[in-house]
Coordinates of C-alpha atoms in Angstrom, one line a residue:
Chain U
X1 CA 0.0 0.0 0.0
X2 CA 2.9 2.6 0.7
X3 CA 4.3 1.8 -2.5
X4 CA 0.7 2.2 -4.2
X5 CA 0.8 5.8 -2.4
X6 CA 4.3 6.5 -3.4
X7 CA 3.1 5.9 -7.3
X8 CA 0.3 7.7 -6.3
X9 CA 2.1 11.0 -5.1
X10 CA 4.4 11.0 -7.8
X11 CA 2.7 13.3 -10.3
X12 CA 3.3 16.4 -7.3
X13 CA 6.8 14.8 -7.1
X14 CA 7.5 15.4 -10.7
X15 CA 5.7 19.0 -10.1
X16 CA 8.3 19.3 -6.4
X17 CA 11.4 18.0 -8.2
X18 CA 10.8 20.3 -11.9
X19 CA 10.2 23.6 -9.7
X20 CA 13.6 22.7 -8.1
X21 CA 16.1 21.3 -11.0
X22 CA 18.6 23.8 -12.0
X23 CA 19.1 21.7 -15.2
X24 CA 16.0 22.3 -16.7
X25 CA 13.0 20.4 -17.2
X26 CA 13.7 17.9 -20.0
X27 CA 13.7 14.4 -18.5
X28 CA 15.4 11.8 -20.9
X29 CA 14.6 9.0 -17.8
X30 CA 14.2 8.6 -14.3
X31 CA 17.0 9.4 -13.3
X32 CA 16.5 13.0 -14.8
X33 CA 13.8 13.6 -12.2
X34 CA 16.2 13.6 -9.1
X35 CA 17.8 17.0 -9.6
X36 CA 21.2 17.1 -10.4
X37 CA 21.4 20.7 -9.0
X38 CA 18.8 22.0 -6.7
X39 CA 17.7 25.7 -7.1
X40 CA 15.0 28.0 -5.9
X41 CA 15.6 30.5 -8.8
X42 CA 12.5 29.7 -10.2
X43 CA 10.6 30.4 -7.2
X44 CA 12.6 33.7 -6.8
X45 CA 11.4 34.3 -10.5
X46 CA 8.0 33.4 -10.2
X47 CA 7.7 35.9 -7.0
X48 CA 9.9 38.4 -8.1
X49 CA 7.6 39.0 -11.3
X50 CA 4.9 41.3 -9.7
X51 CA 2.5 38.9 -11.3
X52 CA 1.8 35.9 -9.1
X53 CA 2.6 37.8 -5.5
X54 CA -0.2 39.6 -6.9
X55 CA -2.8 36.5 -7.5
X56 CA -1.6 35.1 -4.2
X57 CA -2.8 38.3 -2.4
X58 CA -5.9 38.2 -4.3
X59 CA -6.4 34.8 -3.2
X60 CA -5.7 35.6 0.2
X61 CA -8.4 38.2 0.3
X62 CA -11.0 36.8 -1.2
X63 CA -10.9 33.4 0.6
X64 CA -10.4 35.1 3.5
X65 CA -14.0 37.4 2.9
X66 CA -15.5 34.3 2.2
X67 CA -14.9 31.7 4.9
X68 CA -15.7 34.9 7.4
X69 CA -18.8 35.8 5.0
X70 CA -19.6 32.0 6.0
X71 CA -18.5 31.9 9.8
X72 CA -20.9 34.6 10.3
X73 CA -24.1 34.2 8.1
X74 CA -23.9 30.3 7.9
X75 CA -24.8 29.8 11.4
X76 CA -27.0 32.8 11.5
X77 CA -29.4 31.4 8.7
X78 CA -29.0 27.8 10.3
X79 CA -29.8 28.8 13.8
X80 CA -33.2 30.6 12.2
X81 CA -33.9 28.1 10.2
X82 CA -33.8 25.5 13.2
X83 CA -35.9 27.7 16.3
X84 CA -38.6 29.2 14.0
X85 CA -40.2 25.8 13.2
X86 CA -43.0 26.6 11.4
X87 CA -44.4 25.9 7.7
X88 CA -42.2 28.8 5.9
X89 CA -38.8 27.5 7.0
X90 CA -39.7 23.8 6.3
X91 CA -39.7 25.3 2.7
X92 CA -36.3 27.1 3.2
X93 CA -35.2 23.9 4.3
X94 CA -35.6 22.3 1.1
X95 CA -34.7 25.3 -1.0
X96 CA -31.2 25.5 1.4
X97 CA -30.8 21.4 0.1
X98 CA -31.8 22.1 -3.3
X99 CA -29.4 25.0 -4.0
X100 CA -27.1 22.8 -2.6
X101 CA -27.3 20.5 -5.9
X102 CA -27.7 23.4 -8.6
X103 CA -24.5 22.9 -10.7
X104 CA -22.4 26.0 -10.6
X105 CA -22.5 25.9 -14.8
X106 CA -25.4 27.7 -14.5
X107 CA -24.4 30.9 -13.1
X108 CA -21.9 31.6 -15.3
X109 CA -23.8 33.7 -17.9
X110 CA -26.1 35.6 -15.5
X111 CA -23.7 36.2 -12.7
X112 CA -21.6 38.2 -15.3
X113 CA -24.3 39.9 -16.8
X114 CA -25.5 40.8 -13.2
X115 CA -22.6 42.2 -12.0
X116 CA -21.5 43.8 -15.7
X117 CA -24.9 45.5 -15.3
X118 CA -23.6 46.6 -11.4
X119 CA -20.1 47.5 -12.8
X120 CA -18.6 45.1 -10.6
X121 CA -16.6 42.9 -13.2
X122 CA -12.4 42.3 -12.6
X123 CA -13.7 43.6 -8.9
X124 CA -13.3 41.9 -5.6
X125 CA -16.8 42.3 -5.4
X126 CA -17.4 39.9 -7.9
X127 CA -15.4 37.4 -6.3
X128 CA -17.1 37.7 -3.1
X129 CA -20.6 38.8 -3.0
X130 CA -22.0 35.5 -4.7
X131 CA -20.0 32.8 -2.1
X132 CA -20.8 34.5 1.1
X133 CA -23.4 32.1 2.1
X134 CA -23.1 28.5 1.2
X135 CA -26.0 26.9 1.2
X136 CA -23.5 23.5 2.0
X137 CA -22.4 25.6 5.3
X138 CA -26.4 26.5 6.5
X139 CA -26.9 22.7 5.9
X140 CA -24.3 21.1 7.9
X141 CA -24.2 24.0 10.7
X142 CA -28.2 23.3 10.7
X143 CA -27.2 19.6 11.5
X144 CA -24.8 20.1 14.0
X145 CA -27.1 22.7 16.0
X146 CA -30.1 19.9 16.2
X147 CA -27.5 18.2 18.2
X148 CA -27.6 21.0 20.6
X149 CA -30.1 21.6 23.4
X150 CA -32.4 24.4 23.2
X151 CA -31.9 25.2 26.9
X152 CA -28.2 26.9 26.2
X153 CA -29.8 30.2 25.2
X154 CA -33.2 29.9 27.2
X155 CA -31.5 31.2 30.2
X156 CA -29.7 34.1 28.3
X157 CA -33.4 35.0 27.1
X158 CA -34.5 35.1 30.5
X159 CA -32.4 37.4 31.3
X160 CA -33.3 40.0 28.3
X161 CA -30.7 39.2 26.1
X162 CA -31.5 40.1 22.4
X163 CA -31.3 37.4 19.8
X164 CA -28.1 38.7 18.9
X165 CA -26.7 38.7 22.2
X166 CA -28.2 35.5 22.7
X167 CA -26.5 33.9 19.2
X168 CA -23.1 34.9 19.5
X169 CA -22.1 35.2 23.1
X170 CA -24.0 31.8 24.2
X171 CA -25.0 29.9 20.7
X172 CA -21.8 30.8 18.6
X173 CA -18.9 29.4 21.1
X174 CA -20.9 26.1 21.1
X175 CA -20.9 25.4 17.3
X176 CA -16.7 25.9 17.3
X177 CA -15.9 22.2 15.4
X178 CA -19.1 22.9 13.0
X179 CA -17.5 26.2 12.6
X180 CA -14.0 24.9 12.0
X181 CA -15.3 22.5 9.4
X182 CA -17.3 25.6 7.9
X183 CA -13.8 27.5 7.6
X184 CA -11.7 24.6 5.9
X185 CA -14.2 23.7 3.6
X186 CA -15.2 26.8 2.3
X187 CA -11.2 27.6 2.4
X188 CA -10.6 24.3 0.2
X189 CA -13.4 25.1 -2.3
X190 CA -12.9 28.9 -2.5
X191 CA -9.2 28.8 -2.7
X192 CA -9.2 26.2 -6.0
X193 CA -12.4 27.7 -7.5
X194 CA -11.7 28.3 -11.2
X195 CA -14.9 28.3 -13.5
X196 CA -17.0 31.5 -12.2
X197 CA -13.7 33.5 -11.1
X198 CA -12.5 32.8 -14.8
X199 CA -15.3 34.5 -16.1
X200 CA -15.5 37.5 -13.6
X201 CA -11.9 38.5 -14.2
X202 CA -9.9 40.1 -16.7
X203 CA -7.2 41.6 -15.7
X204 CA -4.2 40.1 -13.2
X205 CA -5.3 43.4 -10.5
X206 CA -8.2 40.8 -9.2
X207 CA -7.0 37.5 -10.3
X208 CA -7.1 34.7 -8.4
X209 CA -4.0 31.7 -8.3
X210 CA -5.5 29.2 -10.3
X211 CA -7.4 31.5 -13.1
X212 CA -3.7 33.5 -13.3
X213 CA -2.0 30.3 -13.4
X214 CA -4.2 29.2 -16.5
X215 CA -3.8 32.9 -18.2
X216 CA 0.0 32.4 -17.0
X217 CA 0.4 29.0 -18.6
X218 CA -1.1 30.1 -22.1
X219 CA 1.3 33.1 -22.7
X220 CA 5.1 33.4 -23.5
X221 CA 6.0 31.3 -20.3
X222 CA 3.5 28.3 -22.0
X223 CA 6.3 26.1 -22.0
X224 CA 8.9 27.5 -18.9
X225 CA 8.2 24.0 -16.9
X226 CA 10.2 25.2 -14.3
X227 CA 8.3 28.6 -13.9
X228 CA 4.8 27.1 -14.4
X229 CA 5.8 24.2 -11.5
X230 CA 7.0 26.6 -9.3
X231 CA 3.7 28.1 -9.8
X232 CA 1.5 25.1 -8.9
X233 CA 3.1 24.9 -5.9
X234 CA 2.7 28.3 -4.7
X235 CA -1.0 28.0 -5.2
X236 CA -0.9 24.5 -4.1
X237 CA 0.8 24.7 -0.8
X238 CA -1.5 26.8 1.5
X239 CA -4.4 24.0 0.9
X240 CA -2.2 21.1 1.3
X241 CA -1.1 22.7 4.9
X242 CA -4.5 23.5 5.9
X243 CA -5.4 20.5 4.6
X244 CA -3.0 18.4 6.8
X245 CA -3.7 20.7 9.7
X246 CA -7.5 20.1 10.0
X247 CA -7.2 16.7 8.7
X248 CA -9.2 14.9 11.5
X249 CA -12.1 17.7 11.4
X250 CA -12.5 17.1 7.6
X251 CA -13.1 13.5 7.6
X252 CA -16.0 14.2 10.4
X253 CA -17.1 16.4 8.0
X254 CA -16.9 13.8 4.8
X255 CA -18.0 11.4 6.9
X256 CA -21.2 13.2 8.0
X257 CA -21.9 15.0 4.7
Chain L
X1 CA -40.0 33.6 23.8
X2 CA -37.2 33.8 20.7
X3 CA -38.1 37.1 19.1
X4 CA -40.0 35.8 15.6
X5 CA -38.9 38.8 14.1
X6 CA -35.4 39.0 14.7
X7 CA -35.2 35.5 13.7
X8 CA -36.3 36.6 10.0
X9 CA -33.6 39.1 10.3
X10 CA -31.2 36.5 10.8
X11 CA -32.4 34.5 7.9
X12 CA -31.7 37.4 5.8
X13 CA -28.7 37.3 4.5
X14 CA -28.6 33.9 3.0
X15 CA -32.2 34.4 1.6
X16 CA -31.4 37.6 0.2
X17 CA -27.7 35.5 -1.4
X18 CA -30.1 33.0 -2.4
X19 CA -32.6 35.1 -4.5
X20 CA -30.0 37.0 -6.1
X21 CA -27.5 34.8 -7.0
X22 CA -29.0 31.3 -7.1
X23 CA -32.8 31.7 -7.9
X24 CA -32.6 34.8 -9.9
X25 CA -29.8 33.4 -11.9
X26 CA -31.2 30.0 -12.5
X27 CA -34.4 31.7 -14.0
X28 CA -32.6 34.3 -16.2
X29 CA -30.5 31.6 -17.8
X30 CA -33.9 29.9 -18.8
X31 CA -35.3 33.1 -20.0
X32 CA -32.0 34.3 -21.8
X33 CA -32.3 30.7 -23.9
X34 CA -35.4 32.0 -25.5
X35 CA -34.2 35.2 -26.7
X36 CA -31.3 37.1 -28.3
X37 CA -29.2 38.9 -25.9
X38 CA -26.4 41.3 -25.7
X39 CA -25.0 42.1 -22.2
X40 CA -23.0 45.1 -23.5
X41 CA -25.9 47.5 -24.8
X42 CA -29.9 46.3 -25.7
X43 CA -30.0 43.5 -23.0
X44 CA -32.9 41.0 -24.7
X45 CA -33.3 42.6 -27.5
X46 CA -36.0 39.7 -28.8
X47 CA -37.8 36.7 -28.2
X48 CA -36.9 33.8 -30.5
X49 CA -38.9 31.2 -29.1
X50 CA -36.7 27.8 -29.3
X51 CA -34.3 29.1 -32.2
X52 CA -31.2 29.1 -30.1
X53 CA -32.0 25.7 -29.5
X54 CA -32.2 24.3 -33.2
X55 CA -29.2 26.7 -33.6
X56 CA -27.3 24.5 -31.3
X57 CA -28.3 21.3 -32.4
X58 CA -28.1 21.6 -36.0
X59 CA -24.2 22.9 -35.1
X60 CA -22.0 19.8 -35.2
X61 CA -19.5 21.2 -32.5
X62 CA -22.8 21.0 -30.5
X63 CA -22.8 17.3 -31.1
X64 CA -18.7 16.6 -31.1
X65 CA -18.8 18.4 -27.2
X66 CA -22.1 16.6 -26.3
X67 CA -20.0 13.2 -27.6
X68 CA -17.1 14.0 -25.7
X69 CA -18.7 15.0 -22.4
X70 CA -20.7 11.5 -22.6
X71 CA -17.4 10.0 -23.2
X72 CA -15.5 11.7 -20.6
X73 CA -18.2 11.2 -17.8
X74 CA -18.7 7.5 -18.5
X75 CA -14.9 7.1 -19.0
X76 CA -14.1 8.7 -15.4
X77 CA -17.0 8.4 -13.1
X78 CA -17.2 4.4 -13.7
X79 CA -13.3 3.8 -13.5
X80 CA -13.0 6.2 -10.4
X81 CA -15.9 4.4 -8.7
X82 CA -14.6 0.6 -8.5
X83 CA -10.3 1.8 -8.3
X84 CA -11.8 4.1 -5.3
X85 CA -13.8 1.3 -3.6
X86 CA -10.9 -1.2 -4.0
X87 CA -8.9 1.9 -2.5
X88 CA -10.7 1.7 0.2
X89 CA -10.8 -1.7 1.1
X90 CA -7.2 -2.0 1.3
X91 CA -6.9 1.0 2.9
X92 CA -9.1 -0.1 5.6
X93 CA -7.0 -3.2 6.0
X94 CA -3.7 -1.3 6.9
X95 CA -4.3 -1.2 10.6
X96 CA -2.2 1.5 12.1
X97 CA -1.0 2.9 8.8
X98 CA -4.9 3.6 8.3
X99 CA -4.7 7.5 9.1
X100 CA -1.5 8.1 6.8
X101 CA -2.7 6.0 4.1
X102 CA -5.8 7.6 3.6
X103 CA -4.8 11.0 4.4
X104 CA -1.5 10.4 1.6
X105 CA -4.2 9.1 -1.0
X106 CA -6.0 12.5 -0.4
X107 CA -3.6 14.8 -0.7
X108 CA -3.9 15.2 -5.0
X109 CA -7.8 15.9 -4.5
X110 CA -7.1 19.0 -2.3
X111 CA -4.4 20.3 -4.9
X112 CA -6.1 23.1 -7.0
X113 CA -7.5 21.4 -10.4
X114 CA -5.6 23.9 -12.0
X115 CA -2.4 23.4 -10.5
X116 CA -2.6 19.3 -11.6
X117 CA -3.8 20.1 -15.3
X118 CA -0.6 22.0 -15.2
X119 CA 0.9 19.0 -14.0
X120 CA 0.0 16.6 -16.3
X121 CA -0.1 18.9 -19.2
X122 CA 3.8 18.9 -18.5
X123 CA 3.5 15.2 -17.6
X124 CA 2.1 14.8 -21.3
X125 CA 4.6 16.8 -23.0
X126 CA 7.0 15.7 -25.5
X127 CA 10.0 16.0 -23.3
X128 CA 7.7 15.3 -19.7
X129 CA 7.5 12.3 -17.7
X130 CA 5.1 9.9 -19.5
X131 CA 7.3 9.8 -22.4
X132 CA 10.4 9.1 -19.8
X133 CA 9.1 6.0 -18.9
X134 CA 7.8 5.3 -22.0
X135 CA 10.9 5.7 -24.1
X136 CA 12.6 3.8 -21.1
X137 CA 10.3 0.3 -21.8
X138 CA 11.4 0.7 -25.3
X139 CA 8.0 2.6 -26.9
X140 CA 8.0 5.7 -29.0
X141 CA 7.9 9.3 -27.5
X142 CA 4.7 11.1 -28.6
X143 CA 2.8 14.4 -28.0
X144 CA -0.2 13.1 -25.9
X145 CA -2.1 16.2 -26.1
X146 CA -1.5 16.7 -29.3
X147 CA -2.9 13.6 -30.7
X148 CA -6.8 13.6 -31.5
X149 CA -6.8 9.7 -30.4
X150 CA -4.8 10.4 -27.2
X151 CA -5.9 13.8 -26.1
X152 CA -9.1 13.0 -24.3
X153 CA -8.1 9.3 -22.6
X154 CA -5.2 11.4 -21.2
X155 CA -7.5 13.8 -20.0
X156 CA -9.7 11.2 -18.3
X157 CA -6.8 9.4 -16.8
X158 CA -5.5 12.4 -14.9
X159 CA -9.0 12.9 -14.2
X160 CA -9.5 9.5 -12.1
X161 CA -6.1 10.3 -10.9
X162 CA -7.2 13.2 -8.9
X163 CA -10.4 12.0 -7.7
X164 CA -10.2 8.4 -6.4
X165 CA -8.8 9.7 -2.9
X166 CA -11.5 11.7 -2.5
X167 CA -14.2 9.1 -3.1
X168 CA -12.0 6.9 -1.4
X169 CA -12.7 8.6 1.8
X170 CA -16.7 8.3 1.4
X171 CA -16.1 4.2 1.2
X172 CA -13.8 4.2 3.9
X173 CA -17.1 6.0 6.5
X174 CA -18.9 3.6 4.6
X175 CA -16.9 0.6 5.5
X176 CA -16.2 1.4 9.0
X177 CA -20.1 1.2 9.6
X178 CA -20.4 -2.3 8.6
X179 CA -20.5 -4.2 11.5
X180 CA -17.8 -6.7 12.5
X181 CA -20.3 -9.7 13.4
X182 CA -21.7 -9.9 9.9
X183 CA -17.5 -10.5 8.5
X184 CA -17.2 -13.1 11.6
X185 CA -20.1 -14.9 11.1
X186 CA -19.6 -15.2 6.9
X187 CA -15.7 -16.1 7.8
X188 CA -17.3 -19.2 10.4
X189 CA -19.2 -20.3 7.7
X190 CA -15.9 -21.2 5.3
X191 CA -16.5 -17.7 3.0
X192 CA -13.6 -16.8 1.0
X193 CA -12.5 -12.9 0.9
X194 CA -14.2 -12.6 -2.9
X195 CA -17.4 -13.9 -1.5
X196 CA -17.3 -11.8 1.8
X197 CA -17.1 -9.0 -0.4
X198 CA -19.6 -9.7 -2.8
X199 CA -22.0 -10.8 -0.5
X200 CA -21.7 -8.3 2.4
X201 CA -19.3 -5.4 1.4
X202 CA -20.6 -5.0 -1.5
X203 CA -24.2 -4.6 -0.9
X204 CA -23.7 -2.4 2.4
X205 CA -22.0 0.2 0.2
X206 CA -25.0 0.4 -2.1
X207 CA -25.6 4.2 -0.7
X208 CA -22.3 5.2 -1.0
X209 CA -21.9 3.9 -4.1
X210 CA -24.9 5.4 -5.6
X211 CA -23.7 8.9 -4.0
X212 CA -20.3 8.3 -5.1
X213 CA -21.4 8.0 -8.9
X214 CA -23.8 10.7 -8.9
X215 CA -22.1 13.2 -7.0
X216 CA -18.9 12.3 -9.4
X217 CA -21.6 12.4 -12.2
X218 CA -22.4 15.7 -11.6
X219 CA -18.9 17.2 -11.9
X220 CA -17.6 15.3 -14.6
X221 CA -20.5 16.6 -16.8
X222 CA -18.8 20.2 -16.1
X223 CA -15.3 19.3 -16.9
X224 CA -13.8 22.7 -17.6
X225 CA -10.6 23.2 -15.9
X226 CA -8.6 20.8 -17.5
X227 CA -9.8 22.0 -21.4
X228 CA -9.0 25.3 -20.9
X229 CA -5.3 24.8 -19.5
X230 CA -4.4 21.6 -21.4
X231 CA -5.8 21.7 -25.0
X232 CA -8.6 24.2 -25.6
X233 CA -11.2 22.2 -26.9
X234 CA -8.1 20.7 -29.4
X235 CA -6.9 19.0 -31.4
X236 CA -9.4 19.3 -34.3
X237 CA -12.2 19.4 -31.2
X238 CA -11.2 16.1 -29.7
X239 CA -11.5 17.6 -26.2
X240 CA -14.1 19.8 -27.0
X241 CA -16.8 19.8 -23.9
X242 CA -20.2 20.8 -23.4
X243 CA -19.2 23.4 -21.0
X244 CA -16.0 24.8 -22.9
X245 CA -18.6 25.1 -26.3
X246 CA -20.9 27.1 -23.9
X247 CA -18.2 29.2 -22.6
X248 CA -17.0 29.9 -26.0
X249 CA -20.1 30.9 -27.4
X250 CA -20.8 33.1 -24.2
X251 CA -17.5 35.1 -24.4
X252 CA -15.8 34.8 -28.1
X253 CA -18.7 34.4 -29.8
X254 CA -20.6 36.9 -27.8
X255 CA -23.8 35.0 -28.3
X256 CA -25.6 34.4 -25.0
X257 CA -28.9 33.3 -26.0
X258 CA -27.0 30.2 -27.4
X259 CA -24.4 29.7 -24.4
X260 CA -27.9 29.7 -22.2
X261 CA -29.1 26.9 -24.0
X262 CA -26.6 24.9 -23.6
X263 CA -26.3 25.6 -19.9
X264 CA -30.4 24.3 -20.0
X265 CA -29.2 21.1 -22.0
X266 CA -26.6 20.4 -19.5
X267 CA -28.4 20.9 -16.4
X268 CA -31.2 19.0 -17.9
X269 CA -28.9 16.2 -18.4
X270 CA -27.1 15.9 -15.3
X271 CA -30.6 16.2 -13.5
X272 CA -31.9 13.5 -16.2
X273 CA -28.8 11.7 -15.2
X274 CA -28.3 11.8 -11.9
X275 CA -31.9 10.4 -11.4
X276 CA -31.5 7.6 -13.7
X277 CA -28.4 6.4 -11.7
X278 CA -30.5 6.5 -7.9
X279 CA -33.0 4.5 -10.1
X280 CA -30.8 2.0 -11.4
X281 CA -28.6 1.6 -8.4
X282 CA -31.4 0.9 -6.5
X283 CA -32.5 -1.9 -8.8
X284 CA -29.1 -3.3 -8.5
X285 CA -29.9 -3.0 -4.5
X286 CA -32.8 -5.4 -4.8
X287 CA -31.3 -7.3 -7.3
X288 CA -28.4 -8.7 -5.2

């Protein structure tokens, strides 16, 4: 089985030992792939050109406005949707589970029209607005919260605390794992998104890592190997370490989704 | 005693996200395939009634993507299904080396999909990996992306290559909720590992396999990604896909009306499909 995994993490080896050869990134065999001179000159390069430091920050912000958009009006929405049992919310309920399944193809053409109407193309805005609450996150907060008795807030209540007050000083600590598996999933999926941001970019000011590595890859640098792998790792690092960090959180997650 | 009113208020934000950028959307799309549109002056400037639809299907790039798409959804989603489940099982074998193993086998599926088409579109190249090995057992160098035969099986293969340790993890939950007594009891009566696994594994993941394939379904029908960094739609269309023919006639062709129909035919067919398969599993179900 090790060795099966070895094969299987060889394609990022090939991407870990081409961003690192000083020789170039012809392999005549094998042997070629264990670099004969290490270098981080490509990494230097890749940085040093203003372009990708600049679709890393992107990426930074706009996952980061995300997963908070999330932490906050996730639980908010699922919390409603749980203590105001009545007839309406049953129906949100199902709308929440049925957005849930709506393939994201569908959005492409009036989410740009919408926001070329609003002027809000090649902004951050575009890149934010539409992923601030997953219907995913209501979901599984929704299903963490039934786990949760109802008596938590009552006594905050009884003392005259607003529903606010209430939520986040009493409701919000409790839901911390729910909220940590809200974070690294909506990290994961926002961070590697490619089809909408591809569409409600053009220029490399808003540009997120994987959209600027495909315009990247399809310019003069189409076939700098060493560049392009460099590249890939850069935009694939921060979700392997987040990844690796919240490992045991995620699979309660997969598990329960 | 929780004040109804501020509850609304709480709803708000995600109902007002959902009505403009899920419902909202989802109808315009299915108006905007009835009509001619221009999203840089005019907006719908007519009603055509189903024209953009016979404009599609009478186009034969229509028919090559639709082809494709089948091709590459069948070609992926049934592979990465079985190598996933057998994935699983040996993974859930390995005892203490359980928690590496299946976090190693995971690691590609968290790896942005752009990042691995740029991978294996070096992998592919002339002077990449593939042909390393392959010139090293004695075959011929080629350009695998380049070749209208090899293009789109090179494609799929990096596809199931990135997603069997993601499914992997649903069998493994799966697996680990099958209880012990029911492998005891079939071992007391003389079954042989093939049997055990046909005749108690194998049904007990009926639900995960059914939301394995349809869940896998459902994103291989939008392959995107790996078209626009690896070939374009090429050679000569042999990688052209549904939704890289829609997002070409969206944005070079500037013809929306068209683009919108095709996103209708698509999500048509992955509802269509994705029904079918629950269906069809479920026979399976009774069936064993």
């Amino acid at each position: 089985m090790l060795i099966l995994l070895f094969i299987n993490l060889l394609p990022l080896g090939v991407m870990l030992s081409v961003s690192l050869k000083g020789e170039g990134s012809v392999l005549r065999s094998l042997a070629d792939l264990i670099p004969k001179q290490i270098t981080f000159a490509h990494y230097a390069e890749v940085l040093s050109s203003g372009r990708f430091a600049r679709y890393f920050l992107n990426s930074t912000i706009v996952a980061i406005a995300v997963v908070a958009g999330n932490l906050i009006f996730a639980p908010m929405a699922a919390y409603a949707l749980l203590r105001s049992d009545s007839k309406v919310t049953r129906i949100f309920l199902v709308l929440v589970i049925a957005t849930m399944m709506v393939p994201k193809h569908i959005m492409m053409i009036p989410l740009f029209t919408m926001l070329y109407r609003m002027h809000l193309i090649d902004t951050y805005f575009a890149l934010v607005l539409p992923f601030l609450v997953d219907a995913f996150n209501v979901f599984f907060v929704y299903q963490y919260l039934k786990t949760i008795p109802h008596e938590i807030e009552e006594a905050a209540f009884m003392d005259g605390a607003s529903l606010a007050n209430a939520f986040f000083r009493v409701v919000y600590p409790v839901l911390k794992p729910a909220l940590a598996v809200v974070a690294t999933n909506t990290f994961l999926i926002n961070w590697n998104s490619f089809l909408l941001p591809f569409v409600l970019t053009s220029s490399d000011k808003v540009r997120t890592l994987p959209v600027g590595l495909a315009i990247f890859s399809q310019g003069e640098h189409s076939t700098d190997w060493s560049l392009l792998m460099a590249g890939s790792i850069l935009a694939a690092v921060p979700t392997i370490v987040i990844w690796i960090r919240s490992q045991k959180i995620a699979q309660s997650m997969l598990a329960s989704r | 005693m929780i004040p109804r009113r501020s509850l609304l208020l709480f709803f708000l934000p995600w109902l007002v996200s959902f009505a403009v950028f899920s419902a909202y959307p989802i109808g315009f799309s299915l108006g905007l395939s009835f009509a001619d549109y221009n999203p840089f002056g005019g907006g719908i400037t007519r009603w055509v009634g189903l024209e953009n639809y016979r404009a599609i299907f009478a186009d034969s790039l229509f028919w090559r993507s639709f082809t494709n798409t089948i091709v590459f959804v069948v070609g992926t989603v049934l592979p990465t299904a079985g190598i996933s489940l057998i994935l699983a099982v040996l993974i859930n074998r390995s005892g203490r080396l359980l928690g590496c193993l299946r976090g190693g086998y995971f690691i590609p599926s968290v790896v942005s999909l752009a990042a691995v088409s740029l991978i294996f579109k070096y992998i592919y190249s002339k002077q990449g990996f593939l042909n390393a090995i392959v010139t090293m057992m004695g075959g011929t160098a080629r350009d695998w992306l380049l070749s209208p035969k090899l293009a789109l099986p090179s494609i799929i293969a990096m596809d199931i290559w990135a997603s069997i340790g993601y499914y992997a993890i649903f069998y493994l939950a799966g697996l680990q909720t099958i209880p012990q007594e029911l492998y005891e009891a079939a071992r007391m009566d003389g079954a042989g590992r093939l049997a055990i696994f046909r005749f108690i594994t194998l049904p007990s993941l009926k639900p995960v396999i059914v939301f394995v394939v349809v869940v896998n379904t459902i994103r291989a029908f939008q392959v995107f990604v790996e078209v626009v960094i690896m070939t374009r739609g090429g050679p000569m269309g042999s990688t052209m896909t549904l939704i890289y023919y829609m997002y070409e006639k969206a944005f070079h062709r500037i013809n929306m009306g068209a683009a919108s129909a095709v996103a209708v035919v698509v999500f048509a067919l992955i509802a269509g499909f994705a029904l079918l398969q629950v269906r069809l599993l479920r026979q399976v179900r009774s069936a064993v």
